[in-house]
Amino acid sequence: MPSSPLRVAVVCMSNVNRSMEAHRVLKKNGFHVRSFGAGSHVRLPGGARNPPMLYDFSTSYKKMHSDLSSKDQKHYKRNGILHILKRNERIKPGPERFQECPDPFDVIFTCGERAYNRVVADLCTRDQETWQPVPVVNVDIDDTLEAASLGASIICELCQGLQQADDTQSRLAELLQAAKEKTGRSFLHTVCFY
């Protein structure tokens, strides 16, 4: 059994809703967790008739909150974005991009197939220094508050099962099968190397 907490990465496209809700839940449950986005920019829904708002990953959640509040506070409060950004501020200062993180993880969860494809592609192009295997698992999560909460609990259950495993690789297959039977979802997954 691992003697230290599992090192977990959770990745969605913008590091705002799905990965941050999983970050919150995993942190609360004692896991060493980091969350990331895999997109080129942080993308938030625009106003009623406006295009999406794009931010650099270097923009803090506080700055995004302030910017959106000044543009259309009523709209962004109603659609929940201001609430999400406040929650995120309590967890970490701002979004991070997975492709810029050199740190190794014991397992990486993605929250959508686009993020999964980008994470796998990025890991395949990195120089493998240690050849440490890392499972990458996609838990397909719609980008809503309710779906993010459900997805975070699925990811947490998988992490709890992995934390107790002597052999992460074989245990992961069992856990994914059990999760599939419980939730009716299939989980895209592969193993990459550092």
Backbone as a chain_set.jsonl record, in Angstrom:
{"seq": "MPSSPLRVAVVCMSNVNRSMEAHRVLKKNGFHVRSFGAGSHVRLPGGARNPPMLYDFSTSYKKMHSDLSSKDQKHYKRNGILHILKRNERIKPGPERFQECPDPFDVIFTCGERAYNRVVADLCTRDQETWQPVPVVNVDIDDTLEAASLGASIICELCQGLQQADDTQSRLAELLQAAKEKTGRSFLHTVCFY", "coords": {"N": [[0.852, -1.178, 0.0], [0.553, 2.263, -0.804], [2.66, 4.54, 0.937], [2.441, 7.239, 1.161], [0.152, 9.94, 0.4], [-1.714, 9.551, -2.615], [-0.522, 11.014, -5.593], [-2.269, 13.137, -7.457], [-3.541, 14.317, -10.54], [-5.944, 16.434, -12.003], [-7.664, 17.205, -14.902], [-9.299, 19.497, -16.963], [-10.562, 21.446, -19.679], [-10.281, 24.232, -19.168], [-9.613, 24.614, -16.466], [-11.467, 25.553, -14.593], [-14.218, 24.768, -13.823], [-14.963, 21.785, -13.784], [-12.465, 20.372, -13.228], [-11.663, 21.841, -11.035], [-13.694, 21.449, -9.138], [-13.332, 18.719, -8.647], [-10.743, 18.91, -7.637], [-11.25, 20.318, -5.262], [-12.836, 18.414, -3.836], [-11.121, 16.161, -3.704], [-8.922, 17.226, -2.306], [-10.142, 17.829, 0.129], [-10.517, 15.254, 0.972], [-8.002, 14.42, 1.604], [-6.08, 13.926, -0.385], [-3.092, 14.425, -2.333], [-3.329, 16.753, -4.553], [-3.477, 18.303, -7.765], [-4.794, 20.632, -10.063], [-5.647, 21.272, -13.485], [-5.846, 22.949, -16.701], [-6.218, 22.06, -20.149], [-6.48, 23.437, -22.418], [-5.786, 26.124, -24.815], [-6.39, 28.604, -23.881], [-8.149, 30.003, -21.047], [-11.503, 29.543, -21.1], [-14.556, 31.064, -20.812], [-18.15, 31.186, -20.523], [-19.752, 33.642, -22.539], [-21.63, 36.755, -22.372], [-25.236, 37.076, -22.725], [-25.607, 37.614, -25.525], [-23.058, 37.595, -26.397], [-19.743, 36.585, -27.472], [-17.707, 33.824, -26.181], [-15.732, 34.466, -23.229], [-12.288, 34.914, -23.168], [-9.331, 34.099, -21.444], [-5.894, 34.409, -20.514], [-3.908, 31.752, -19.155], [-2.409, 32.766, -17.127], [-3.94, 34.591, -15.804], [-5.471, 35.521, -12.803], [-8.007, 33.918, -10.742], [-9.357, 35.757, -9.217], [-9.008, 38.15, -10.671], [-10.405, 37.474, -13.027], [-12.969, 37.227, -11.933], [-13.432, 39.86, -11.07], [-13.304, 41.219, -13.54], [-15.474, 40.041, -14.991], [-17.571, 40.729, -13.301], [-17.602, 43.48, -13.608], [-18.365, 43.675, -16.243], [-20.919, 42.361, -16.631], [-22.46, 41.78, -14.09], [-24.917, 40.765, -13.127], [-25.702, 38.822, -15.041], [-23.492, 36.982, -14.945], [-23.595, 36.206, -12.335], [-26.05, 34.966, -12.21], [-25.653, 32.794, -13.998], [-23.845, 31.331, -12.569], [-21.073, 31.539, -12.772], [-19.606, 33.507, -11.327], [-19.804, 32.549, -8.72], [-18.442, 30.095, -8.99], [-15.858, 31.023, -9.605], [-15.204, 32.351, -7.195], [-15.19, 30.141, -5.437], [-13.004, 28.803, -6.544], [-10.914, 30.615, -6.023], [-10.557, 30.207, -3.308], [-9.236, 27.84, -3.306], [-6.914, 27.894, -4.948], [-4.678, 30.365, -6.419], [-4.962, 30.836, -9.251], [-5.742, 29.572, -12.593], [-4.004, 26.728, -14.015], [-1.921, 25.409, -16.576], [-1.795, 22.223, -17.954], [0.165, 21.332, -19.769], [2.369, 22.821, -19.122], [3.388, 21.878, -16.788], [5.884, 20.164, -15.171], [5.854, 18.199, -13.231], [5.655, 14.876, -11.843], [2.932, 12.486, -11.603], [0.859, 10.108, -9.846], [-1.498, 9.245, -10.879], [-3.601, 10.436, -13.483], [-6.494, 12.201, -14.062], [-8.868, 13.017, -16.506], [-11.447, 15.253, -17.596], [-12.999, 15.116, -19.818], [-13.175, 14.09, -23.252], [-11.703, 15.655, -25.086], [-9.816, 16.954, -23.42], [-8.532, 14.667, -22.445], [-7.363, 13.619, -24.818], [-5.54, 15.682, -25.371], [-3.884, 15.65, -23.09], [-2.78, 13.048, -23.2], [-1.468, 13.221, -25.689], [0.39, 15.248, -25.066], [1.916, 14.011, -23.009], [3.046, 11.947, -24.485], [4.803, 13.31, -26.119], [6.733, 14.283, -24.475], [10.063, 14.068, -23.081], [10.92, 10.957, -21.938], [12.07, 10.421, -18.873], [12.242, 8.9, -16.506], [10.733, 6.713, -17.029], [8.513, 6.104, -15.573], [5.393, 4.681, -15.1], [2.198, 6.161, -15.736], [-1.168, 6.133, -15.176], [-3.745, 7.377, -17.257], [-6.92, 8.535, -17.05], [-10.104, 8.985, -18.364], [-12.893, 10.604, -17.183], [-15.835, 11.225, -18.265], [-17.356, 14.271, -18.074], [-20.018, 16.459, -18.034], [-20.034, 20.014, -18.533], [-21.311, 21.352, -16.218], [-22.503, 22.589, -13.029], [-23.762, 20.599, -11.459], [-23.079, 18.178, -12.768], [-20.313, 18.337, -12.523], [-19.993, 18.047, -9.785], [-20.958, 15.419, -9.361], [-19.138, 14.022, -11.01], [-16.753, 14.608, -9.653], [-17.115, 13.149, -7.306], [-17.082, 10.541, -8.309], [-14.443, 10.401, -9.266], [-13.104, 10.735, -6.828], [-13.87, 8.388, -5.445], [-12.587, 6.485, -7.068], [-9.919, 7.237, -6.612], [-9.731, 6.71, -3.856], [-9.937, 3.937, -3.877], [-7.615, 3.324, -5.344], [-5.654, 4.309, -3.63], [-5.494, 2.415, -1.664], [-4.324, 0.285, -2.885], [-1.882, -2.219, -3.678], [-0.848, -2.798, -6.138], [-1.165, -0.581, -8.462], [-1.81, -0.551, -11.24], [-3.194, -3.024, -11.886], [-5.249, -2.881, -10.043], [-6.58, -0.574, -10.842], [-7.905, -1.35, -13.213], [-9.832, -3.103, -12.158], [-11.258, -1.329, -10.509], [-12.261, 0.514, -12.404], [-13.95, -1.144, -13.864], [-15.83, -1.811, -11.871], [-16.82, 0.761, -11.374], [-17.965, 1.295, -13.852], [-20.043, -0.584, -13.874], [-21.539, 0.4, -11.74], [-22.176, 3.074, -12.478], [-22.88, 3.039, -15.157], [-21.291, 4.175, -17.037], [-18.612, 4.303, -19.436], [-15.059, 4.234, -19.244], [-12.552, 5.816, -20.745], [-9.167, 4.987, -20.994], [-5.581, 4.881, -20.545], [-2.055, 4.064, -20.385], [0.65, 6.109, -19.8], [4.068, 7.363, -19.886], [6.601, 8.808, -17.777]], "CA": [[0.0, 0.0, 0.0], [1.369, 3.476, -0.828], [2.84, 5.118, 2.269], [2.071, 8.655, 1.131], [-1.055, 10.138, -0.4], [-1.638, 9.475, -4.065], [-0.326, 12.29, -6.289], [-3.331, 13.112, -8.453], [-3.804, 15.488, -11.382], [-7.265, 16.446, -12.63], [-7.525, 18.126, -16.021], [-10.378, 19.793, -17.903], [-9.991, 22.323, -20.701], [-9.981, 25.591, -18.701], [-9.266, 24.635, -15.049], [-12.407, 26.439, -13.909], [-15.342, 24.114, -13.18], [-14.889, 20.346, -13.513], [-11.216, 19.997, -12.551], [-11.589, 22.528, -9.743], [-14.595, 20.768, -8.195], [-12.63, 17.492, -8.263], [-9.629, 19.372, -6.794], [-11.823, 20.628, -3.941], [-13.271, 17.175, -3.186], [-9.952, 15.325, -3.407], [-8.151, 17.895, -1.248], [-10.923, 17.634, 1.358], [-10.367, 13.848, 1.352], [-6.622, 14.145, 1.974], [-5.194, 13.583, -1.497], [-2.174, 15.429, -2.878], [-3.98, 16.964, -5.852], [-3.318, 19.543, -8.526], [-5.753, 20.677, -11.172], [-5.107, 21.955, -14.657], [-6.575, 23.028, -17.956], [-5.409, 21.577, -21.274], [-6.749, 24.3, -23.561], [-4.802, 27.175, -25.058], [-6.855, 29.723, -23.062], [-9.297, 29.773, -20.174], [-12.68, 29.947, -21.881], [-15.763, 31.159, -19.99], [-19.295, 31.602, -21.336], [-19.946, 35.083, -22.697], [-22.945, 37.254, -22.004], [-26.359, 36.525, -23.477], [-25.388, 37.703, -26.972], [-21.634, 37.829, -26.613], [-18.905, 35.388, -27.623], [-17.064, 33.417, -24.922], [-14.647, 35.286, -22.683], [-11.028, 34.182, -23.165], [-8.294, 34.625, -20.559], [-4.641, 33.66, -20.449], [-3.816, 30.938, -17.946], [-1.726, 33.555, -16.098], [-4.925, 35.473, -15.168], [-5.967, 34.952, -11.542], [-9.461, 33.775, -10.625], [-9.842, 37.032, -8.674], [-9.054, 39.104, -11.788], [-11.531, 37.068, -13.883], [-14.186, 37.568, -11.197], [-13.56, 41.31, -11.128], [-13.578, 41.581, -14.933], [-16.838, 39.637, -15.346], [-18.494, 41.533, -12.484], [-17.699, 44.825, -14.194], [-18.998, 43.575, -17.563], [-22.346, 42.02, -16.507], [-22.53, 41.048, -12.83], [-26.198, 40.058, -13.015], [-25.651, 37.632, -15.908], [-22.499, 36.012, -14.483], [-24.055, 35.688, -11.05], [-27.158, 34.071, -12.538], [-25.192, 31.539, -14.606], [-23.008, 30.617, -11.609], [-19.637, 31.708, -13.008], [-18.982, 34.262, -10.231], [-19.735, 31.611, -7.591], [-17.371, 29.15, -9.294], [-14.569, 31.71, -9.487], [-14.967, 32.561, -5.755], [-14.785, 28.834, -4.899], [-11.656, 28.53, -7.031], [-9.986, 31.494, -5.295], [-10.295, 29.614, -1.991], [-8.428, 26.638, -3.499], [-5.604, 28.297, -5.466], [-4.786, 31.721, -6.986], [-5.388, 30.931, -10.644], [-5.674, 28.339, -13.374], [-2.702, 26.257, -14.472], [-2.002, 24.646, -17.819], [-1.131, 20.932, -17.772], [1.33, 21.204, -20.638], [3.474, 23.579, -18.534], [3.741, 21.283, -15.492], [6.819, 19.051, -15.325], [5.787, 17.298, -12.081], [5.043, 13.56, -12.07], [1.74, 12.133, -10.837], [0.584, 8.671, -9.786], [-2.643, 9.032, -11.756], [-4.137, 11.667, -14.06], [-7.885, 12.099, -14.497], [-9.348, 14.091, -17.362], [-12.887, 15.441, -17.427], [-13.626, 15.133, -21.135], [-12.321, 13.441, -24.242], [-10.748, 16.63, -25.64], [-8.727, 17.105, -22.448], [-7.833, 13.384, -22.453], [-6.518, 13.557, -26.016], [-4.435, 16.644, -25.236], [-2.971, 15.178, -22.041], [-2.048, 11.888, -23.731], [-0.55, 13.723, -26.727], [1.473, 15.969, -24.395], [2.79, 13.058, -22.325], [3.768, 11.178, -25.509], [5.858, 14.123, -26.74], [7.749, 14.632, -23.465], [11.192, 13.145, -22.928], [10.709, 10.018, -20.834], [13.302, 10.407, -18.09], [12.244, 7.83, -15.502], [9.862, 5.638, -17.528], [7.507, 5.808, -14.556], [4.07, 4.642, -15.735], [1.125, 6.959, -15.137], [-2.46, 5.918, -15.826], [-4.555, 8.539, -17.606], [-8.302, 8.043, -17.077], [-11.098, 10.005, -18.681], [-14.231, 10.528, -16.591], [-16.55, 12.209, -19.088], [-18.185, 15.096, -17.198], [-20.578, 17.656, -18.667], [-19.544, 21.223, -17.882], [-22.331, 21.998, -15.386], [-22.18, 22.443, -11.607], [-24.261, 19.314, -10.965], [-22.266, 17.112, -13.341], [-18.977, 18.459, -11.943], [-20.072, 17.489, -8.441], [-21.06, 13.968, -9.515], [-17.857, 13.556, -11.54], [-15.756, 14.709, -8.587], [-17.282, 12.029, -6.368], [-16.607, 9.328, -8.998], [-12.97, 10.475, -9.239], [-12.685, 10.521, -5.441], [-14.021, 6.956, -5.162], [-11.502, 5.792, -7.763], [-8.681, 7.539, -5.883], [-9.742, 5.987, -2.586], [-9.613, 2.546, -4.196], [-6.207, 3.251, -5.747], [-4.814, 4.601, -2.46], [-5.366, 1.188, -0.864], [-3.816, -0.787, -3.748], [-0.453, -2.528, -3.761], [-0.536, -2.738, -7.568], [-2.083, 0.422, -9.009], [-2.261, -0.877, -12.596], [-4.235, -4.06, -11.907], [-6.377, -2.394, -9.228], [-7.317, 0.406, -11.631], [-8.815, -2.07, -14.114], [-10.954, -3.578, -11.331], [-12.036, -0.159, -10.073], [-12.987, 1.061, -13.558], [-15.049, -2.076, -14.166], [-16.847, -1.615, -10.825], [-17.433, 2.074, -11.609], [-18.807, 1.154, -15.038], [-21.263, -1.296, -13.453], [-22.289, 1.266, -10.827], [-22.637, 4.326, -13.089], [-23.283, 2.859, -16.547], [-20.351, 4.916, -17.889], [-17.341, 3.693, -19.816], [-13.949, 5.116, -18.92], [-11.407, 5.765, -21.643], [-7.946, 5.074, -20.199], [-4.337, 4.362, -21.096], [-0.89, 4.282, -19.521], [1.747, 6.859, -20.415], [5.294, 7.259, -19.083], [7.377, 10.027, -17.536]], "C": [[0.899, 1.242, 0.0], [1.445, 4.11, 0.554], [2.464, 6.591, 2.313], [0.828, 8.807, 0.26], [-0.759, 10.064, -1.895], [-1.445, 10.873, -4.642], [-1.26, 12.273, -7.502], [-3.368, 14.427, -9.228], [-5.204, 15.326, -11.956], [-7.243, 17.553, -13.677], [-8.842, 18.256, -16.795], [-9.783, 20.761, -18.93], [-9.53, 23.67, -20.142], [-9.566, 25.701, -17.241], [-10.163, 25.611, -14.283], [-13.488, 25.655, -13.172], [-15.053, 22.66, -12.803], [-13.62, 19.952, -12.753], [-11.121, 20.653, -11.175], [-12.54, 21.917, -8.712], [-13.946, 19.465, -7.731], [-11.452, 17.832, -7.346], [-10.137, 19.607, -5.366], [-12.164, 19.343, -3.174], [-12.069, 16.298, -2.803], [-9.102, 15.922, -2.284], [-8.829, 17.68, 0.109], [-10.761, 16.202, 1.883], [-8.905, 13.436, 1.533], [-5.674, 13.772, 0.847], [-4.282, 14.754, -1.86], [-2.638, 15.651, -4.312], [-3.591, 18.304, -6.448], [-4.306, 19.48, -9.673], [-5.203, 21.573, -12.268], [-6.163, 22.107, -15.736], [-5.652, 22.546, -19.056], [-5.615, 22.434, -22.52], [-5.653, 25.333, -23.76], [-5.122, 28.431, -24.258], [-7.914, 29.231, -22.087], [-10.496, 30.358, -20.91], [-13.908, 29.907, -20.97], [-16.924, 31.609, -20.868], [-19.411, 33.122, -21.386], [-21.31, 35.5, -22.185], [-24.008, 36.679, -22.92], [-26.126, 36.532, -24.989], [-23.915, 37.869, -27.34], [-20.867, 36.525, -26.782], [-18.281, 35.013, -26.277], [-15.962, 34.39, -24.52], [-13.393, 34.408, -22.636], [-10.028, 34.888, -22.267], [-7.042, 33.782, -20.712], [-4.644, 32.849, -19.162], [-3.11, 31.692, -16.816], [-2.681, 34.506, -15.358], [-5.477, 34.81, -13.907], [-7.496, 34.823, -11.58], [-10.067, 35.085, -10.111], [-9.986, 38.079, -9.777], [-10.206, 38.764, -12.74], [-12.856, 37.476, -13.242], [-14.458, 39.068, -11.299], [-13.944, 41.773, -12.539], [-15.024, 41.245, -15.322], [-17.877, 40.437, -14.559], [-18.682, 42.915, -13.089], [-18.409, 44.798, -15.551], [-20.507, 43.334, -17.466], [-22.547, 41.151, -15.268], [-23.804, 40.207, -12.72], [-26.168, 38.742, -13.81], [-24.706, 36.569, -15.336], [-22.814, 35.464, -13.096], [-25.146, 34.644, -11.299], [-26.66, 32.742, -13.124], [-24.175, 30.784, -13.735], [-21.509, 30.817, -11.749], [-18.96, 32.46, -11.859], [-18.818, 33.383, -8.987], [-18.569, 30.632, -7.782], [-16.004, 29.807, -9.111], [-14.217, 31.995, -8.027], [-14.514, 31.261, -5.092], [-13.328, 28.557, -5.281], [-10.607, 29.354, -6.293], [-9.615, 30.918, -3.94], [-9.376, 28.393, -2.099], [-7.012, 26.976, -3.975], [-5.771, 29.637, -6.178], [-5.339, 31.793, -8.414], [-5.252, 29.613, -11.366], [-4.235, 28.007, -13.773], [-2.909, 25.406, -15.714], [-1.179, 23.365, -17.676], [0.174, 20.84, -18.548], [2.561, 21.941, -20.091], [3.949, 23.011, -17.198], [4.667, 20.086, -15.702], [6.677, 17.964, -14.247], [5.138, 15.956, -12.436], [3.835, 13.337, -11.156], [1.587, 10.621, -10.826], [-0.59, 8.303, -10.679], [-3.129, 10.404, -12.23], [-5.562, 11.383, -14.521], [-8.198, 13.285, -15.401], [-10.866, 14.1, -17.281], [-13.632, 15.527, -18.75], [-12.643, 14.596, -22.154], [-11.312, 14.402, -24.881], [-9.556, 16.822, -24.715], [-7.884, 15.825, -22.405], [-6.864, 13.31, -23.631], [-5.324, 14.498, -25.915], [-3.412, 16.201, -24.201], [-2.132, 14.012, -22.564], [-1.04, 12.341, -24.79], [0.639, 14.436, -26.091], [2.446, 14.996, -23.724], [3.623, 12.247, -23.326], [4.898, 11.976, -26.154], [6.947, 14.533, -25.748], [8.899, 13.623, -23.508], [10.922, 12.254, -21.723], [12.028, 9.876, -20.081], [13.357, 9.219, -17.145], [11.498, 6.584, -15.975], [8.886, 5.171, -16.452], [6.144, 5.787, -15.249], [3.075, 5.538, -14.986], [-0.166, 6.662, -15.889], [-3.145, 7.259, -16.083], [-5.972, 8.009, -17.831], [-9.237, 9.196, -17.392], [-12.423, 9.674, -18.0], [-15.016, 11.618, -17.308], [-17.559, 12.965, -18.228], [-18.692, 16.29, -18.0], [-20.136, 18.874, -17.868], [-20.682, 21.997, -17.215], [-21.933, 21.792, -13.923], [-22.568, 21.068, -11.083], [-23.4, 18.163, -11.474], [-20.851, 17.14, -12.763], [-18.941, 17.847, -10.547], [-20.137, 15.959, -8.485], [-19.735, 13.393, -10.009], [-16.763, 13.576, -10.489], [-15.887, 13.552, -7.604], [-16.863, 10.705, -7.01], [-15.077, 9.285, -8.958], [-12.448, 10.199, -7.831], [-12.786, 9.041, -5.062], [-12.909, 6.147, -5.829], [-10.174, 6.013, -7.041], [-8.612, 6.787, -4.56], [-9.406, 4.517, -2.806], [-8.154, 2.377, -4.575], [-5.269, 3.456, -4.564], [-4.55, 3.334, -1.659], [-4.715, 0.047, -1.645], [-2.309, -0.97, -3.627], [0.007, -2.377, -5.212], [-1.562, -1.831, -8.246], [-2.657, 0.013, -10.357], [-3.388, -1.912, -12.597], [-5.46, -3.613, -11.11], [-7.22, -1.395, -10.022], [-8.314, -0.275, -12.562], [-10.048, -2.568, -13.359], [-11.862, -2.416, -10.926], [-12.853, 0.435, -11.217], [-14.143, 0.159, -13.955], [-16.177, -1.91, -13.15], [-17.573, -0.288, -11.025], [-18.35, 2.028, -12.825], [-20.123, 0.469, -14.676], [-22.146, -0.407, -12.581], [-22.927, 2.46, -11.543], [-23.179, 4.169, -14.507], [-22.38, 3.596, -17.532], [-19.166, 4.042, -18.263], [-16.242, 4.717, -19.561], [-12.793, 4.862, -19.872], [-10.152, 5.869, -20.784], [-6.767, 4.448, -20.924], [-3.243, 4.569, -20.076], [0.155, 5.018, -20.341], [2.955, 6.749, -19.484], [5.93, 8.636, -18.927], [8.824, 9.765, -17.845]], "O": [[1.896, 1.279, 0.72], [0.441, 4.21, 1.259], [2.198, 7.132, 3.387], [0.493, 7.916, -0.521], [0.309, 10.464, -2.36], [-2.125, 11.813, -4.231], [-1.067, 11.503, -8.442], [-3.243, 15.507, -8.65], [-5.605, 14.23, -12.347], [-6.859, 18.687, -13.391], [-9.423, 17.26, -17.226], [-8.559, 20.861, -19.016], [-8.51, 24.203, -20.579], [-9.194, 26.79, -16.804], [-9.697, 26.385, -13.447], [-13.66, 25.867, -11.972], [-14.913, 22.345, -11.622], [-13.703, 19.265, -11.735], [-10.555, 20.071, -10.25], [-12.213, 21.877, -7.526], [-14.004, 19.138, -6.546], [-11.196, 17.114, -6.379], [-9.53, 19.154, -4.396], [-11.818, 19.207, -2.001], [-12.02, 15.758, -1.698], [-8.621, 15.197, -1.413], [-8.169, 17.388, 1.106], [-10.854, 15.963, 3.087], [-8.599, 12.246, 1.606], [-4.555, 13.337, 1.115], [-4.654, 15.918, -1.712], [-2.368, 14.829, -5.187], [-3.403, 19.295, -5.742], [-4.614, 18.405, -10.188], [-4.417, 22.489, -12.027], [-7.224, 21.484, -15.692], [-4.431, 22.615, -18.915], [-4.996, 22.189, -23.556], [-4.708, 25.411, -22.974], [-4.231, 29.236, -23.983], [-8.503, 28.167, -22.281], [-10.494, 31.528, -21.293], [-14.258, 28.859, -20.427], [-16.72, 32.329, -21.846], [-19.192, 33.801, -20.383], [-22.053, 34.689, -21.632], [-23.701, 35.875, -23.8], [-26.423, 35.543, -25.66], [-23.583, 38.24, -28.466], [-21.294, 35.48, -26.291], [-18.325, 35.803, -25.335], [-15.347, 35.044, -25.362], [-13.434, 33.289, -22.124], [-9.886, 36.11, -22.314], [-7.116, 32.588, -21.003], [-5.306, 33.217, -18.191], [-3.209, 31.287, -15.658], [-2.278, 35.155, -14.392], [-5.902, 33.656, -13.951], [-8.179, 35.514, -12.336], [-11.161, 35.472, -10.524], [-10.974, 38.812, -9.812], [-10.906, 39.662, -13.208], [-13.748, 38.0, -13.91], [-15.581, 39.487, -11.581], [-14.816, 42.627, -12.698], [-15.715, 42.072, -15.916], [-18.935, 40.78, -15.087], [-19.786, 43.458, -13.085], [-18.993, 45.802, -15.96], [-21.289, 44.014, -18.131], [-22.774, 39.946, -15.373], [-23.759, 39.064, -12.266], [-26.561, 37.69, -13.305], [-25.069, 35.395, -15.25], [-22.351, 34.385, -12.728], [-25.159, 33.58, -10.679], [-27.186, 31.683, -12.785], [-23.701, 29.716, -14.123], [-20.744, 30.315, -10.926], [-17.856, 32.094, -11.455], [-17.808, 33.47, -8.288], [-17.806, 30.374, -6.851], [-15.098, 29.211, -8.527], [-13.049, 31.894, -7.651], [-13.581, 31.26, -4.29], [-12.526, 28.133, -4.449], [-9.532, 28.849, -5.973], [-8.495, 31.11, -3.467], [-8.801, 27.96, -1.1], [-6.034, 26.421, -3.475], [-6.895, 30.014, -6.511], [-6.097, 32.705, -8.744], [-4.714, 28.648, -10.823], [-3.374, 28.884, -13.855], [-3.947, 24.765, -15.878], [-0.002, 23.418, -17.319], [1.171, 20.33, -18.039], [3.677, 21.704, -20.555], [4.816, 23.596, -16.549], [4.281, 19.105, -16.337], [7.316, 16.917, -14.345], [4.195, 15.902, -13.225], [3.735, 13.926, -10.08], [2.121, 9.931, -11.695], [-0.669, 7.18, -11.178], [-3.079, 11.39, -11.495], [-5.804, 10.441, -15.277], [-7.835, 14.42, -15.096], [-11.491, 13.096, -16.943], [-14.781, 15.968, -18.788], [-11.43, 14.641, -21.95], [-10.187, 14.004, -25.182], [-8.412, 16.85, -25.17], [-6.657, 15.896, -22.335], [-5.69, 12.98, -23.461], [-4.219, 14.147, -26.329], [-2.208, 16.357, -24.408], [-0.914, 13.993, -22.39], [0.108, 11.897, -24.787], [1.775, 14.252, -26.528], [3.661, 15.143, -23.855], [4.77, 11.902, -23.045], [5.847, 11.393, -26.678], [7.976, 15.075, -26.151], [8.722, 12.477, -23.919], [10.72, 12.747, -20.613], [12.982, 9.285, -20.586], [14.407, 8.594, -16.997], [11.627, 5.518, -15.374], [8.484, 4.008, -16.419], [5.772, 6.756, -15.911], [3.117, 5.647, -13.76], [-0.259, 6.906, -17.092], [-3.126, 8.155, -15.238], [-6.199, 7.151, -18.684], [-9.17, 10.253, -16.765], [-12.998, 8.607, -18.213], [-14.876, 12.8, -16.992], [-18.506, 12.373, -17.711], [-17.905, 17.041, -18.575], [-19.892, 18.777, -16.666], [-20.982, 23.132, -17.585], [-21.121, 20.92, -13.616], [-21.803, 20.439, -10.352], [-23.031, 17.274, -10.706], [-20.253, 16.087, -12.538], [-17.961, 17.201, -10.175], [-19.442, 15.287, -7.724], [-19.263, 12.385, -9.483], [-15.936, 12.666, -10.435], [-14.882, 13.031, -7.122], [-16.34, 9.83, -6.318], [-14.49, 8.248, -8.649], [-11.449, 9.499, -7.669], [-11.88, 8.503, -4.425], [-12.354, 5.23, -5.223], [-9.392, 5.076, -6.878], [-7.553, 6.283, -4.186], [-8.677, 3.918, -2.015], [-7.517, 1.402, -4.177], [-4.204, 2.842, -4.503], [-3.494, 3.198, -1.041], [-4.571, -1.053, -1.112], [-1.559, -0.003, -3.491], [1.107, -1.893, -5.479], [-2.675, -2.252, -8.561], [-3.847, 0.201, -10.607], [-4.42, -1.705, -13.235], [-6.589, -3.939, -11.476], [-8.443, -1.374, -9.887], [-9.452, 0.179, -12.685], [-11.17, -2.469, -13.856], [-13.087, -2.52, -10.995], [-14.007, 0.817, -11.023], [-15.205, 0.647, -14.342], [-17.349, -1.873, -13.525], [-18.792, -0.212, -10.866], [-19.407, 2.66, -12.823], [-21.19, 0.893, -15.12], [-23.372, -0.463, -12.681], [-24.069, 2.821, -11.26], [-23.863, 5.061, -15.01], [-22.669, 3.638, -18.728], [-18.766, 3.156, -17.508], [-16.473, 5.923, -19.653], [-12.138, 3.821, -19.811], [-10.071, 6.749, -19.927], [-6.933, 3.6, -21.8], [-3.465, 5.175, -19.028], [0.501, 4.598, -21.444], [2.879, 6.122, -18.428], [5.823, 9.5, -19.796], [9.656, 10.662, -17.709]]}, "num_chains": 1, "name": "protein.A"}
